Amino acid sequence: MNENQKSDREIGSELNPKYDSNGLITAVVTDVSSGDILMVAFMNAEALDLTLETGIAHFYSRSRQKLWKKGESSGNILNVAEMRIDCDQDALWIKAKPAGPTCHTGAKSCFYRRIENGQLRDAG
Amino acid sequence: MNENQKSDREIGSELNPKYDSNGLITAVVTDVSSGDILMVAFMNAEALDLTLETGIAHFYSRSRQKLWKKGESSGNILNVAEMRIDCDQDALWIKAKPAGPTCHTGAKSCFYRRIENGQLRDAG
C-alpha cells in the first residue's frame, strides 16, 4: 500500500474496510439511548453487507465459523441506528436500538463486570 | 474447557482474560465524560498488566508488533477511570479520561466518519 492509498482510507469518503488475515473486522455495538457498550464481535464482508442492507446487525461467529444474525433464535435483534468506521477502517461502531437483552446470559450488556483490584465485581 | 470452567469465566469474580491465538484481547476505549468511543485496539497480557498497574492505557501494536503506550510520543495518554470485561472475557471496555485528541489524525475520536448509503460522511 502506498501513502496515497493510506491517506484515502483515512480521510476519504470511500468505504474500504480493512479485514484482518481471517477476513474479519471488529464491531462494537453501543445502545443508542444509553451510550453503553452492549457487545463486541466480528463481521466478515457478508455480515457487514447484510447489516448495511437490512439495518439489523449481523456478525461472523468465530466459534461456530458461520454467519450469525444476532437475535435470530432469541428475538433479541439489534436495530442499527447509525454506523461509523474508524480512521484506518479496521473497526466499526454500531449504535443500535436493542430489541431485548443483548448478552446471552440475559444481561442488558455483555459488560456487566468491572475490574477492581484484579478481581471482577458486578457493575450494577 | 468443561462447562463449569465456562460458567466460572462468565459469572465468576476471577479475572481470566481469553486471549486469541495471537495472545491478544480486543480493547475498546470510551471517553468517560461523553461516552463516545475513542478507539479500538488490542492488548496482550503485558499491556493489560501495565494498564492495571499504572492506570494509563497500554496496548499491543499489531503493525509494529510491540508494546505500545498510547500517547508515549504525543503526550495524548489515556487515563483509565474504569475497566470492564465482557461475558466470555475476550473483550475489554476502558472508560478513560483522554489527555488530548485520541486519534493520530488529530481527531478527538478515531470514529469521525459515519457510514451512509455505502459512503463515508463526516460525523461532525
JSON list of N, CA and C in Angstrom, two decimals, chain A residues 56-106:
[
{"chain": "A", "resi": 56, "resn": "ILE", "atom": "N", "xyz": [-30.24, -4.50, 10.34]},
{"chain": "A", "resi": 56, "resn": "ILE", "atom": "CA", "xyz": [-30.20, -5.38, 11.52]},
{"chain": "A", "resi": 56, "resn": "ILE", "atom": "C", "xyz": [-28.79, -5.96, 11.61]},
{"chain": "A", "resi": 57, "resn": "ALA", "atom": "N", "xyz": [-28.20, -5.93, 12.81]},
{"chain": "A", "resi": 57, "resn": "ALA", "atom": "CA", "xyz": [-26.79, -6.34, 12.95]},
{"chain": "A", "resi": 57, "resn": "ALA", "atom": "C", "xyz": [-26.59, -7.82, 12.70]},
{"chain": "A", "resi": 58, "resn": "HIS", "atom": "N", "xyz": [-25.66, -8.12, 11.82]},
{"chain": "A", "resi": 58, "resn": "HIS", "atom": "CA", "xyz": [-25.21, -9.49, 11.54]},
{"chain": "A", "resi": 58, "resn": "HIS", "atom": "C", "xyz": [-23.71, -9.55, 11.86]},
{"chain": "A", "resi": 59, "resn": "PHE", "atom": "N", "xyz": [-23.27, -10.70, 12.33]},
{"chain": "A", "resi": 59, "resn": "PHE", "atom": "CA", "xyz": [-21.86, -10.87, 12.67]},
{"chain": "A", "resi": 59, "resn": "PHE", "atom": "C", "xyz": [-21.35, -12.18, 12.06]},
{"chain": "A", "resi": 60, "resn": "TYR", "atom": "N", "xyz": [-20.05, -12.43, 12.34]},
{"chain": "A", "resi": 60, "resn": "TYR", "atom": "CA", "xyz": [-19.49, -13.72, 11.98]},
{"chain": "A", "resi": 60, "resn": "TYR", "atom": "C", "xyz": [-19.06, -14.37, 13.29]},
{"chain": "A", "resi": 61, "resn": "SER", "atom": "N", "xyz": [-19.59, -15.54, 13.55]},
{"chain": "A", "resi": 61, "resn": "SER", "atom": "CA", "xyz": [-19.23, -16.26, 14.78]},
{"chain": "A", "resi": 61, "resn": "SER", "atom": "C", "xyz": [-17.94, -17.02, 14.57]},
{"chain": "A", "resi": 62, "resn": "ARG", "atom": "N", "xyz": [-16.92, -16.63, 15.33]},
{"chain": "A", "resi": 62, "resn": "ARG", "atom": "CA", "xyz": [-15.63, -17.32, 15.22]},
{"chain": "A", "resi": 62, "resn": "ARG", "atom": "C", "xyz": [-15.72, -18.74, 15.77]},
{"chain": "A", "resi": 63, "resn": "SER", "atom": "N", "xyz": [-16.48, -18.94, 16.84]},
{"chain": "A", "resi": 63, "resn": "SER", "atom": "CA", "xyz": [-16.56, -20.28, 17.43]},
{"chain": "A", "resi": 63, "resn": "SER", "atom": "C", "xyz": [-17.35, -21.23, 16.53]},
{"chain": "A", "resi": 64, "resn": "ARG", "atom": "N", "xyz": [-18.44, -20.73, 15.94]},
{"chain": "A", "resi": 64, "resn": "ARG", "atom": "CA", "xyz": [-19.26, -21.59, 15.08]},
{"chain": "A", "resi": 64, "resn": "ARG", "atom": "C", "xyz": [-18.83, -21.49, 13.62]},
{"chain": "A", "resi": 65, "resn": "GLN", "atom": "N", "xyz": [-17.92, -20.56, 13.35]},
{"chain": "A", "resi": 65, "resn": "GLN", "atom": "CA", "xyz": [-17.40, -20.34, 11.99]},
{"chain": "A", "resi": 65, "resn": "GLN", "atom": "C", "xyz": [-18.50, -20.17, 10.95]},
{"chain": "A", "resi": 66, "resn": "LYS", "atom": "N", "xyz": [-19.47, -19.32, 11.30]},
{"chain": "A", "resi": 66, "resn": "LYS", "atom": "CA", "xyz": [-20.51, -19.03, 10.31]},
{"chain": "A", "resi": 66, "resn": "LYS", "atom": "C", "xyz": [-21.18, -17.70, 10.57]},
{"chain": "A", "resi": 67, "resn": "LEU", "atom": "N", "xyz": [-21.90, -17.24, 9.57]},
{"chain": "A", "resi": 67, "resn": "LEU", "atom": "CA", "xyz": [-22.66, -16.01, 9.67]},
{"chain": "A", "resi": 67, "resn": "LEU", "atom": "C", "xyz": [-23.63, -16.12, 10.83]},
{"chain": "A", "resi": 68, "resn": "TRP", "atom": "N", "xyz": [-23.82, -15.00, 11.54]},
{"chain": "A", "resi": 68, "resn": "TRP", "atom": "CA", "xyz": [-24.63, -15.05, 12.75]},
{"chain": "A", "resi": 68, "resn": "TRP", "atom": "C", "xyz": [-25.51, -13.80, 12.76]},
{"chain": "A", "resi": 69, "resn": "LYS", "atom": "N", "xyz": [-26.81, -14.03, 12.58]},
{"chain": "A", "resi": 69, "resn": "LYS", "atom": "CA", "xyz": [-27.74, -12.92, 12.75]},
{"chain": "A", "resi": 69, "resn": "LYS", "atom": "C", "xyz": [-28.08, -12.84, 14.23]},
{"chain": "A", "resi": 70, "resn": "LYS", "atom": "N", "xyz": [-27.54, -11.84, 14.88]},
{"chain": "A", "resi": 70, "resn": "LYS", "atom": "CA", "xyz": [-27.76, -11.68, 16.33]},
{"chain": "A", "resi": 70, "resn": "LYS", "atom": "C", "xyz": [-29.25, -11.63, 16.63]},
{"chain": "A", "resi": 71, "resn": "GLY", "atom": "N", "xyz": [-29.71, -12.49, 17.54]},
{"chain": "A", "resi": 71, "resn": "GLY", "atom": "CA", "xyz": [-31.13, -12.50, 17.92]},
{"chain": "A", "resi": 71, "resn": "GLY", "atom": "C", "xyz": [-31.98, -13.39, 17.04]},
{"chain": "A", "resi": 72, "resn": "GLU", "atom": "N", "xyz": [-31.35, -14.12, 16.12]},
{"chain": "A", "resi": 72, "resn": "GLU", "atom": "CA", "xyz": [-32.13, -14.98, 15.21]},
{"chain": "A", "resi": 72, "resn": "GLU", "atom": "C", "xyz": [-33.00, -15.97, 15.99]},
{"chain": "A", "resi": 73, "resn": "SER", "atom": "N", "xyz": [-32.41, -16.57, 17.04]},
{"chain": "A", "resi": 73, "resn": "SER", "atom": "CA", "xyz": [-33.23, -17.51, 17.82]},
{"chain": "A", "resi": 73, "resn": "SER", "atom": "C", "xyz": [-33.92, -16.84, 19.01]},
{"chain": "A", "resi": 74, "resn": "SER", "atom": "N", "xyz": [-33.23, -15.91, 19.67]},
{"chain": "A", "resi": 74, "resn": "SER", "atom": "CA", "xyz": [-33.79, -15.28, 20.89]},
{"chain": "A", "resi": 74, "resn": "SER", "atom": "C", "xyz": [-34.79, -14.17, 20.57]},
{"chain": "A", "resi": 75, "resn": "GLY", "atom": "N", "xyz": [-34.70, -13.64, 19.38]},
{"chain": "A", "resi": 75, "resn": "GLY", "atom": "CA", "xyz": [-35.54, -12.48, 19.05]},
{"chain": "A", "resi": 75, "resn": "GLY", "atom": "C", "xyz": [-34.91, -11.16, 19.46]},
{"chain": "A", "resi": 76, "resn": "ASN", "atom": "N", "xyz": [-33.81, -11.24, 20.19]},
{"chain": "A", "resi": 76, "resn": "ASN", "atom": "CA", "xyz": [-33.16, -10.02, 20.67]},
{"chain": "A", "resi": 76, "resn": "ASN", "atom": "C", "xyz": [-32.22, -9.44, 19.62]},
{"chain": "A", "resi": 77, "resn": "ILE", "atom": "N", "xyz": [-32.83, -8.95, 18.56]},
{"chain": "A", "resi": 77, "resn": "ILE", "atom": "CA", "xyz": [-32.05, -8.37, 17.46]},
{"chain": "A", "resi": 77, "resn": "ILE", "atom": "C", "xyz": [-31.56, -6.98, 17.83]},
{"chain": "A", "resi": 78, "resn": "LEU", "atom": "N", "xyz": [-30.64, -6.49, 17.03]},
{"chain": "A", "resi": 78, "resn": "LEU", "atom": "CA", "xyz": [-30.10, -5.14, 17.21]},
{"chain": "A", "resi": 78, "resn": "LEU", "atom": "C", "xyz": [-30.44, -4.32, 15.97]},
{"chain": "A", "resi": 79, "resn": "ASN", "atom": "N", "xyz": [-31.30, -3.34, 16.13]},
{"chain": "A", "resi": 79, "resn": "ASN", "atom": "CA", "xyz": [-31.66, -2.46, 15.03]},
{"chain": "A", "resi": 79, "resn": "ASN", "atom": "C", "xyz": [-30.63, -1.33, 14.94]},
{"chain": "A", "resi": 80, "resn": "VAL", "atom": "N", "xyz": [-30.02, -1.21, 13.79]},
{"chain": "A", "resi": 80, "resn": "VAL", "atom": "CA", "xyz": [-28.93, -0.24, 13.63]},
{"chain": "A", "resi": 80, "resn": "VAL", "atom": "C", "xyz": [-29.49, 1.18, 13.47]},
{"chain": "A", "resi": 81, "resn": "ALA", "atom": "N", "xyz": [-29.04, 2.08, 14.32]},
{"chain": "A", "resi": 81, "resn": "ALA", "atom": "CA", "xyz": [-29.44, 3.48, 14.21]},
{"chain": "A", "resi": 81, "resn": "ALA", "atom": "C", "xyz": [-28.39, 4.28, 13.44]},
{"chain": "A", "resi": 82, "resn": "GLU", "atom": "N", "xyz": [-27.12, 3.92, 13.66]},
{"chain": "A", "resi": 82, "resn": "GLU", "atom": "CA", "xyz": [-26.02, 4.63, 12.99]},
{"chain": "A", "resi": 82, "resn": "GLU", "atom": "C", "xyz": [-24.81, 3.71, 12.97]},
{"chain": "A", "resi": 83, "resn": "MET", "atom": "N", "xyz": [-24.01, 3.83, 11.92]},
{"chain": "A", "resi": 83, "resn": "MET", "atom": "CA", "xyz": [-22.75, 3.08, 11.88]},
{"chain": "A", "resi": 83, "resn": "MET", "atom": "C", "xyz": [-21.60, 4.02, 11.56]},
{"chain": "A", "resi": 84, "resn": "ARG", "atom": "N", "xyz": [-20.50, 3.79, 12.27]},
{"chain": "A", "resi": 84, "resn": "ARG", "atom": "CA", "xyz": [-19.28, 4.57, 12.00]},
{"chain": "A", "resi": 84, "resn": "ARG", "atom": "C", "xyz": [-18.12, 3.61, 11.76]},
{"chain": "A", "resi": 85, "resn": "ILE", "atom": "N", "xyz": [-17.08, 4.14, 11.16]},
{"chain": "A", "resi": 85, "resn": "ILE", "atom": "CA", "xyz": [-15.87, 3.34, 10.95]},
{"chain": "A", "resi": 85, "resn": "ILE", "atom": "C", "xyz": [-14.68, 4.18, 11.41]},
{"chain": "A", "resi": 86, "resn": "ASP", "atom": "N", "xyz": [-13.63, 3.52, 11.84]},
{"chain": "A", "resi": 86, "resn": "ASP", "atom": "CA", "xyz": [-12.51, 4.30, 12.41]},
{"chain": "A", "resi": 86, "resn": "ASP", "atom": "C", "xyz": [-11.50, 4.72, 11.35]},
{"chain": "A", "resi": 87, "resn": "CYS", "atom": "N", "xyz": [-10.48, 5.45, 11.78]},
{"chain": "A", "resi": 87, "resn": "CYS", "atom": "CA", "xyz": [-9.51, 6.08, 10.89]},
{"chain": "A", "resi": 87, "resn": "CYS", "atom": "C", "xyz": [-8.95, 5.12, 9.85]},
{"chain": "A", "resi": 88, "resn": "ASP", "atom": "N", "xyz": [-8.45, 3.97, 10.29]},
{"chain": "A", "resi": 88, "resn": "ASP", "atom": "CA", "xyz": [-7.82, 3.05, 9.34]},
{"chain": "A", "resi": 88, "resn": "ASP", "atom": "C", "xyz": [-8.79, 1.96, 8.85]},
{"chain": "A", "resi": 89, "resn": "GLN", "atom": "N", "xyz": [-10.05, 2.16, 9.16]},
{"chain": "A", "resi": 89, "resn": "GLN", "atom": "CA", "xyz": [-11.14, 1.29, 8.67]},
{"chain": "A", "resi": 89, "resn": "GLN", "atom": "C", "xyz": [-10.96, -0.18, 9.05]},
{"chain": "A", "resi": 90, "resn": "ASP", "atom": "N", "xyz": [-10.46, -0.40, 10.29]},
{"chain": "A", "resi": 90, "resn": "ASP", "atom": "CA", "xyz": [-10.41, -1.79, 10.76]},
{"chain": "A", "resi": 90, "resn": "ASP", "atom": "C", "xyz": [-11.29, -2.02, 11.99]},
{"chain": "A", "resi": 91, "resn": "ALA", "atom": "N", "xyz": [-12.19, -1.07, 12.27]},
{"chain": "A", "resi": 91, "resn": "ALA", "atom": "CA", "xyz": [-13.14, -1.27, 13.37]},
{"chain": "A", "resi": 91, "resn": "ALA", "atom": "C", "xyz": [-14.42, -0.49, 13.08]},
{"chain": "A", "resi": 92, "resn": "LEU", "atom": "N", "xyz": [-15.54, -1.10, 13.46]},
{"chain": "A", "resi": 92, "resn": "LEU", "atom": "CA", "xyz": [-16.86, -0.49, 13.26]},
{"chain": "A", "resi": 92, "resn": "LEU", "atom": "C", "xyz": [-17.50, -0.16, 14.60]},
{"chain": "A", "resi": 93, "resn": "TRP", "atom": "N", "xyz": [-18.24, 0.93, 14.62]},
{"chain": "A", "resi": 93, "resn": "TRP", "atom": "CA", "xyz": [-19.03, 1.31, 15.78]},
{"chain": "A", "resi": 93, "resn": "TRP", "atom": "C", "xyz": [-20.48, 1.33, 15.33]},
{"chain": "A", "resi": 94, "resn": "ILE", "atom": "N", "xyz": [-21.28, 0.48, 15.94]},
{"chain": "A", "resi": 94, "resn": "ILE", "atom": "CA", "xyz": [-22.71, 0.39, 15.61]},
{"chain": "A", "resi": 94, "resn": "ILE", "atom": "C", "xyz": [-23.53, 0.92, 16.77]},
{"chain": "A", "resi": 95, "resn": "LYS", "atom": "N", "xyz": [-24.25, 2.00, 16.54]},
{"chain": "A", "resi": 95, "resn": "LYS", "atom": "CA", "xyz": [-25.19, 2.50, 17.53]},
{"chain": "A", "resi": 95, "resn": "LYS", "atom": "C", "xyz": [-26.52, 1.81, 17.23]},
{"chain": "A", "resi": 96, "resn": "ALA", "atom": "N", "xyz": [-27.02, 1.06, 18.20]},
{"chain": "A", "resi": 96, "resn": "ALA", "atom": "CA", "xyz": [-28.20, 0.23, 17.93]},
{"chain": "A", "resi": 96, "resn": "ALA", "atom": "C", "xyz": [-29.30, 0.42, 18.96]},
{"chain": "A", "resi": 97, "resn": "LYS", "atom": "N", "xyz": [-30.49, 0.06, 18.51]},
{"chain": "A", "resi": 97, "resn": "LYS", "atom": "CA", "xyz": [-31.64, 0.00, 19.40]},
{"chain": "A", "resi": 97, "resn": "LYS", "atom": "C", "xyz": [-31.90, -1.48, 19.63]},
{"chain": "A", "resi": 98, "resn": "PRO", "atom": "N", "xyz": [-31.56, -1.99, 20.81]},
{"chain": "A", "resi": 98, "resn": "PRO", "atom": "CA", "xyz": [-31.70, -3.44, 21.04]},
{"chain": "A", "resi": 98, "resn": "PRO", "atom": "C", "xyz": [-33.15, -3.81, 21.31]},
{"chain": "A", "resi": 99, "resn": "ALA", "atom": "N", "xyz": [-33.58, -4.95, 20.75]},
{"chain": "A", "resi": 99, "resn": "ALA", "atom": "CA", "xyz": [-34.96, -5.42, 20.95]},
{"chain": "A", "resi": 99, "resn": "ALA", "atom": "C", "xyz": [-35.15, -6.08, 22.32]},
{"chain": "A", "resi": 100, "resn": "GLY", "atom": "N", "xyz": [-34.04, -6.37, 22.99]},
{"chain": "A", "resi": 100, "resn": "GLY", "atom": "CA", "xyz": [-34.09, -7.04, 24.30]},
{"chain": "A", "resi": 100, "resn": "GLY", "atom": "C", "xyz": [-32.70, -7.07, 24.88]},
{"chain": "A", "resi": 101, "resn": "PRO", "atom": "N", "xyz": [-32.48, -7.91, 25.91]},
{"chain": "A", "resi": 101, "resn": "PRO", "atom": "CA", "xyz": [-31.13, -8.02, 26.46]},
{"chain": "A", "resi": 101, "resn": "PRO", "atom": "C", "xyz": [-30.16, -8.48, 25.38]},
{"chain": "A", "resi": 102, "resn": "THR", "atom": "N", "xyz": [-28.99, -7.88, 25.32]},
{"chain": "A", "resi": 102, "resn": "THR", "atom": "CA", "xyz": [-28.04, -8.25, 24.27]},
{"chain": "A", "resi": 102, "resn": "THR", "atom": "C", "xyz": [-27.24, -9.50, 24.64]},
{"chain": "A", "resi": 103, "resn": "CYS", "atom": "N", "xyz": [-26.89, -9.65, 25.90]},
{"chain": "A", "resi": 103, "resn": "CYS", "atom": "CA", "xyz": [-26.00, -10.76, 26.30]},
{"chain": "A", "resi": 103, "resn": "CYS", "atom": "C", "xyz": [-26.77, -12.08, 26.39]},
{"chain": "A", "resi": 104, "resn": "HIS", "atom": "N", "xyz": [-26.10, -13.16, 26.01]},
{"chain": "A", "resi": 104, "resn": "HIS", "atom": "CA", "xyz": [-26.73, -14.49, 26.08]},
{"chain": "A", "resi": 104, "resn": "HIS", "atom": "C", "xyz": [-26.99, -14.91, 27.52]},
{"chain": "A", "resi": 105, "resn": "THR", "atom": "N", "xyz": [-26.37, -14.21, 28.49]},
{"chain": "A", "resi": 105, "resn": "THR", "atom": "CA", "xyz": [-26.61, -14.51, 29.91]},
{"chain": "A", "resi": 105, "resn": "THR", "atom": "C", "xyz": [-27.92, -13.88, 30.40]},
{"chain": "A", "resi": 106, "resn": "GLY", "atom": "N", "xyz": [-28.51, -13.04, 29.55]},
{"chain": "A", "resi": 106, "resn": "GLY", "atom": "CA", "xyz": [-29.74, -12.35, 29.95]},
{"chain": "A", "resi": 106, "resn": "GLY", "atom": "C", "xyz": [-29.48, -10.92, 30.41]}
]
